[in-house]
Amino acid sequence: MKPPPFHYARPDDLGEAVRLLAADEDAKALAGGQSLLPMMNFRLARPSVLVDIARLPELSGLRREDDVLVIGAGVPQRTAETAQLVRETCPLLGLALRHVGHHQIRSRGTVGGSLAHADPAAELGAAAVALDAEVVVTGTSGRRTVPAADLFVAPFQTSLSAEEVLTEVRLPIRDARCGFAEIGTRSGDFAIAGVAAVLHLADGEVTEARLVGLGIGGTVQRLPEAEAELRGHALDDGVIDAAARAAADATSPPDDLRADPRTRRAALRSAVQRALKQVSNA
């Protein structure tokens, strides 16, 4: 299929991009296009104007600012996945990115574009919430910072207004262990369920745990029941199994063409076990 007619604009800077988006309520920002263009081809999205932000200098770059890893929203996912700085400061991001589609998709898709798309089965959303990340967005009223936990409000819907552009992702650098796992029909497919895990340990016991599930609801979501099973305990097989059961039992996943709720709960339980065993073996 082909997309419906649209106009194309390629602004020279972020300010012009924001003005173009504000001028037409049906305009859409285009970065890597790995989600938007297929939706247009299937007539699920009908933007009147595509505002190409892929080459804006304000959206580029990877850098460290004190104890924060800063990633420009336009950085390709493959660039972030392979960057030494990411491996050294935020390994969970690299673990999550390996599960995003295929190599070709990650070479075009952007870090910020995935977050702004707000797919409830997206790996980067779960990783961002687990890492307690923030995103910086720019609109007609200027810049503001949004916690990743407040970014996702519904399937494919964020708390950003129509003229705002997600410009950078800020990830706290902390001394923590991490794990990521997902269960899908095939490698590269959307996950039936998955989890991003960030744990802090002291004297062999878990002092803090952040587990975020994907593919189990309208948005990525924390798994507080599983987190409670971990705190104050050594990360042995019994504790891992208890946390995995708690995550599955407390979840009310959707029923759709890819999986029924029972299958998703089973997949989540398995994903939690795998992710936590990654942490325990680190």
Coordinates of C-alpha atoms in Angstrom, one line a residue:
M1 CA 0.0 0.0 0.0
K2 CA 1.0 3.6 -0.4
P3 CA 0.6 6.5 2.1
P4 CA -2.0 9.2 1.6
P5 CA -0.7 12.5 0.1
F6 CA 1.4 14.7 2.5
H7 CA 3.7 17.7 2.4
Y8 CA 7.3 17.4 3.4
A9 CA 9.4 19.9 5.3
R10 CA 13.1 19.8 6.3
P11 CA 13.8 22.5 8.8
D12 CA 17.4 23.8 9.4
D13 CA 17.1 24.0 13.2
L14 CA 15.0 22.9 16.1
G15 CA 13.2 26.2 16.5
E16 CA 11.9 26.0 12.9
A17 CA 10.8 22.4 13.4
V18 CA 8.8 23.4 16.5
R19 CA 7.1 26.2 14.5
L20 CA 6.2 23.9 11.7
L21 CA 4.7 21.4 14.1
A22 CA 2.8 24.1 15.9
A23 CA 1.4 25.5 12.7
D24 CA -0.5 22.4 11.7
E25 CA -2.2 20.0 14.2
D26 CA -1.9 17.2 11.8
A27 CA 1.9 17.6 11.2
K28 CA 4.2 14.8 12.5
A29 CA 7.9 14.7 13.2
L30 CA 9.9 12.3 11.2
A31 CA 13.2 10.9 12.5
G32 CA 14.1 7.3 11.6
G33 CA 10.6 6.6 10.2
Q34 CA 10.7 2.9 11.2
S35 CA 7.3 3.1 12.9
L36 CA 5.6 6.1 11.3
L37 CA 6.1 5.2 7.6
P38 CA 4.7 1.7 7.9
M39 CA 1.7 3.2 9.7
M40 CA 1.2 5.7 6.9
N41 CA 1.4 2.9 4.3
F42 CA -1.4 1.0 6.1
R43 CA -3.4 4.3 6.4
L44 CA -3.2 4.1 10.2
A45 CA -1.5 7.5 10.3
R46 CA -2.5 10.4 8.0
P47 CA -0.2 13.3 8.7
S48 CA -0.7 16.4 6.5
V49 CA 3.0 17.4 6.9
L50 CA 6.1 15.4 7.7
V51 CA 8.6 17.5 9.5
D52 CA 12.0 15.8 9.0
I53 CA 14.1 16.2 12.1
A54 CA 16.6 13.4 11.4
R55 CA 19.5 15.7 10.7
L56 CA 19.0 18.4 13.3
P57 CA 22.3 19.1 15.1
E58 CA 20.4 19.7 18.4
L59 CA 19.3 16.1 18.4
S60 CA 22.7 14.5 17.9
G61 CA 25.5 13.3 20.2
L62 CA 26.4 11.0 23.0
R63 CA 28.1 12.5 26.1
R64 CA 28.6 12.2 29.8
E65 CA 27.6 15.1 32.1
D66 CA 28.9 14.2 35.6
D67 CA 26.7 11.3 36.7
V68 CA 24.3 11.4 33.7
L69 CA 24.6 9.8 30.3
V70 CA 23.0 12.2 27.7
I71 CA 21.8 10.8 24.4
G72 CA 20.5 13.0 21.6
A73 CA 17.0 11.9 20.5
G74 CA 18.2 11.6 16.9
V75 CA 21.0 9.2 17.7
P76 CA 20.4 5.9 15.8
Q77 CA 19.7 2.9 18.0
R78 CA 22.6 1.0 16.5
T79 CA 25.0 3.8 17.4
A80 CA 23.8 3.7 21.1
E81 CA 23.9 -0.1 21.1
T82 CA 27.6 -0.2 20.1
A83 CA 28.9 2.9 21.8
Q84 CA 31.7 2.2 24.3
L85 CA 30.3 5.1 26.5
V86 CA 27.0 3.3 26.7
R87 CA 28.5 0.0 27.6
E88 CA 30.6 1.6 30.4
T89 CA 27.9 3.8 31.9
C90 CA 24.5 2.2 31.1
P91 CA 24.8 -1.4 30.0
L92 CA 21.0 -2.0 30.4
L93 CA 20.5 0.2 27.4
G94 CA 22.7 -2.0 25.2
L95 CA 21.0 -5.1 26.5
A96 CA 17.6 -3.8 25.6
L97 CA 18.6 -2.4 22.2
R98 CA 19.8 -5.9 21.0
H99 CA 16.2 -7.0 21.1
V100 CA 14.8 -4.1 19.0
G101 CA 13.8 -5.5 15.6
H102 CA 16.7 -6.3 13.3
H103 CA 20.0 -4.7 12.6
Q104 CA 18.6 -2.7 9.7
I105 CA 15.8 -1.3 11.8
R106 CA 18.2 -0.2 14.6
S107 CA 20.5 1.4 12.0
R108 CA 17.6 3.8 11.0
G109 CA 15.4 4.0 14.1
T110 CA 16.4 6.6 16.7
V111 CA 16.5 6.4 20.4
G112 CA 14.1 9.4 20.9
G113 CA 11.8 8.2 18.1
S114 CA 11.2 4.9 19.9
L115 CA 10.3 6.6 23.1
A116 CA 8.0 9.1 21.4
H117 CA 6.2 6.3 19.6
A118 CA 5.2 4.9 23.0
D119 CA 4.7 1.3 21.9
P120 CA 3.8 -0.7 25.0
A121 CA 5.9 -3.6 23.8
A122 CA 9.0 -1.4 23.1
E123 CA 12.2 -2.3 24.8
L124 CA 13.6 1.3 25.2
G125 CA 10.5 2.5 27.1
A126 CA 11.0 -0.3 29.7
A127 CA 14.7 0.4 30.0
A128 CA 14.2 4.1 30.4
V129 CA 11.7 3.7 33.2
A130 CA 13.8 1.0 34.9
L131 CA 16.8 3.4 34.8
D132 CA 14.8 6.3 36.2
A133 CA 15.6 8.3 33.1
E134 CA 14.3 11.7 32.0
V135 CA 13.6 13.1 28.6
V136 CA 14.0 16.7 27.6
V137 CA 11.4 18.1 25.2
T138 CA 11.2 21.4 23.3
G139 CA 8.1 23.2 22.3
T140 CA 6.7 26.7 21.7
S141 CA 6.9 27.4 25.4
G142 CA 10.6 26.4 25.6
R143 CA 12.3 23.3 27.1
R144 CA 11.0 21.1 29.9
T145 CA 12.1 17.8 31.5
V146 CA 9.7 14.8 31.8
P147 CA 10.5 11.7 33.9
A148 CA 10.3 8.6 31.8
A149 CA 7.7 7.2 34.2
D150 CA 5.4 10.1 33.3
L151 CA 6.0 10.0 29.6
F152 CA 3.8 7.1 28.6
V153 CA 0.1 7.5 29.2
A154 CA -1.6 5.0 26.8
P155 CA -0.8 2.8 23.8
F156 CA 1.1 5.0 21.3
Q157 CA 0.4 8.1 23.4
T158 CA 2.7 10.3 25.4
S159 CA 2.3 13.3 27.7
L160 CA 4.0 15.5 25.1
S161 CA 1.9 18.1 23.2
A162 CA 1.6 18.0 19.5
E163 CA 4.3 20.7 18.8
E164 CA 6.8 19.4 21.3
V165 CA 9.9 17.5 20.1
L166 CA 11.8 15.0 22.3
T167 CA 15.3 16.3 22.0
E168 CA 17.4 14.3 24.5
V169 CA 17.4 11.4 26.9
R170 CA 19.1 11.7 30.3
L171 CA 20.1 8.5 32.1
P172 CA 21.5 8.5 35.6
I173 CA 24.8 6.6 35.9
R174 CA 24.6 4.4 39.0
D175 CA 26.5 1.5 40.4
A176 CA 23.8 -1.2 39.8
R177 CA 23.4 -4.6 38.2
C178 CA 21.0 -5.0 35.3
G179 CA 19.3 -7.6 33.2
F180 CA 16.9 -7.7 30.3
A181 CA 14.9 -10.5 28.7
E182 CA 11.9 -10.8 26.5
I183 CA 9.9 -13.7 25.0
G184 CA 8.7 -13.4 21.4
T185 CA 7.5 -15.7 18.6
R186 CA 10.7 -15.1 16.6
S187 CA 13.8 -13.0 17.1
G188 CA 13.0 -9.5 16.0
D189 CA 9.3 -9.8 16.5
F190 CA 7.4 -7.7 19.0
A191 CA 7.7 -9.2 22.4
I192 CA 4.8 -11.2 23.9
A193 CA 6.2 -10.0 27.3
G194 CA 9.5 -8.8 28.6
V195 CA 11.2 -7.1 31.5
A196 CA 14.0 -4.6 32.3
A197 CA 15.6 -5.1 35.7
V198 CA 17.9 -2.8 37.7
L199 CA 19.0 -4.0 41.1
H200 CA 21.3 -2.6 43.8
L201 CA 23.0 -5.1 46.1
A202 CA 24.8 -4.7 49.4
D203 CA 26.4 -7.5 51.4
G204 CA 24.8 -10.0 49.0
E205 CA 21.2 -8.7 49.5
V206 CA 19.0 -6.7 47.3
T207 CA 18.6 -3.2 48.7
E208 CA 16.7 -1.6 45.8
A209 CA 14.9 -3.1 42.8
R210 CA 13.3 -1.6 39.7
L211 CA 11.5 -4.1 37.4
V212 CA 9.6 -2.8 34.4
G213 CA 7.5 -5.0 32.2
L214 CA 6.7 -4.6 28.5
G215 CA 4.0 -6.1 26.3
I216 CA 1.7 -6.7 29.3
G217 CA -0.6 -3.6 29.2
G218 CA -1.3 -0.3 27.6
T219 CA 2.1 1.1 28.6
V220 CA 5.3 -0.3 30.0
Q221 CA 4.8 -0.7 33.8
R222 CA 6.6 -1.2 37.0
L223 CA 6.2 -4.6 38.7
P224 CA 6.0 -3.6 42.4
E225 CA 4.9 -7.1 43.7
A226 CA 8.0 -8.7 42.1
E227 CA 10.2 -5.9 43.5
A228 CA 8.9 -6.5 47.0
E229 CA 9.9 -10.1 46.8
L230 CA 13.5 -9.2 46.1
R231 CA 14.2 -6.5 48.6
G232 CA 16.1 -7.7 51.7
H233 CA 17.0 -11.1 50.2
A234 CA 19.9 -12.7 48.5
L235 CA 19.3 -13.2 44.8
D236 CA 19.1 -17.1 44.9
D237 CA 16.9 -19.3 42.8
G238 CA 14.1 -19.4 45.3
V239 CA 13.8 -15.6 45.5
I240 CA 14.0 -15.3 41.7
D241 CA 11.2 -17.8 41.3
A242 CA 9.1 -16.0 43.9
A243 CA 9.6 -12.7 42.2
A244 CA 8.7 -14.2 38.8
R245 CA 5.5 -15.7 40.1
A246 CA 4.6 -12.4 41.8
A247 CA 5.1 -10.5 38.6
A248 CA 2.9 -12.9 36.6
D249 CA 0.2 -13.2 39.2
A250 CA -0.2 -9.4 39.6
T251 CA -0.5 -8.8 35.9
S252 CA -3.6 -8.3 33.8
P253 CA -2.3 -8.5 30.2
P254 CA -4.4 -7.9 27.1
D255 CA -5.9 -10.5 24.9
D256 CA -5.0 -9.9 21.2
L257 CA -4.0 -11.7 18.0
R258 CA -0.5 -12.4 19.2
A259 CA -1.2 -13.9 22.6
D260 CA -3.9 -14.4 25.2
P261 CA -3.5 -13.3 28.8
R262 CA -2.4 -16.7 30.1
T263 CA 0.4 -16.9 27.5
R264 CA 1.6 -13.4 28.3
R265 CA 1.7 -14.1 32.1
A266 CA 3.7 -17.2 31.4
A267 CA 6.0 -15.3 29.1
L268 CA 6.5 -12.5 31.7
R269 CA 7.3 -15.1 34.4
S270 CA 10.0 -16.6 32.2
A271 CA 11.4 -13.2 31.2
V272 CA 11.7 -12.1 34.9
Q273 CA 13.5 -15.4 35.7
R274 CA 15.9 -14.9 32.8
A275 CA 16.6 -11.2 33.6
L276 CA 17.2 -11.8 37.3
K277 CA 19.5 -14.7 36.6
Q278 CA 21.5 -12.4 34.3
V279 CA 21.8 -10.1 37.3
S280 CA 22.8 -12.9 39.7
N281 CA 25.5 -14.1 37.3
A282 CA 27.0 -10.6 36.7

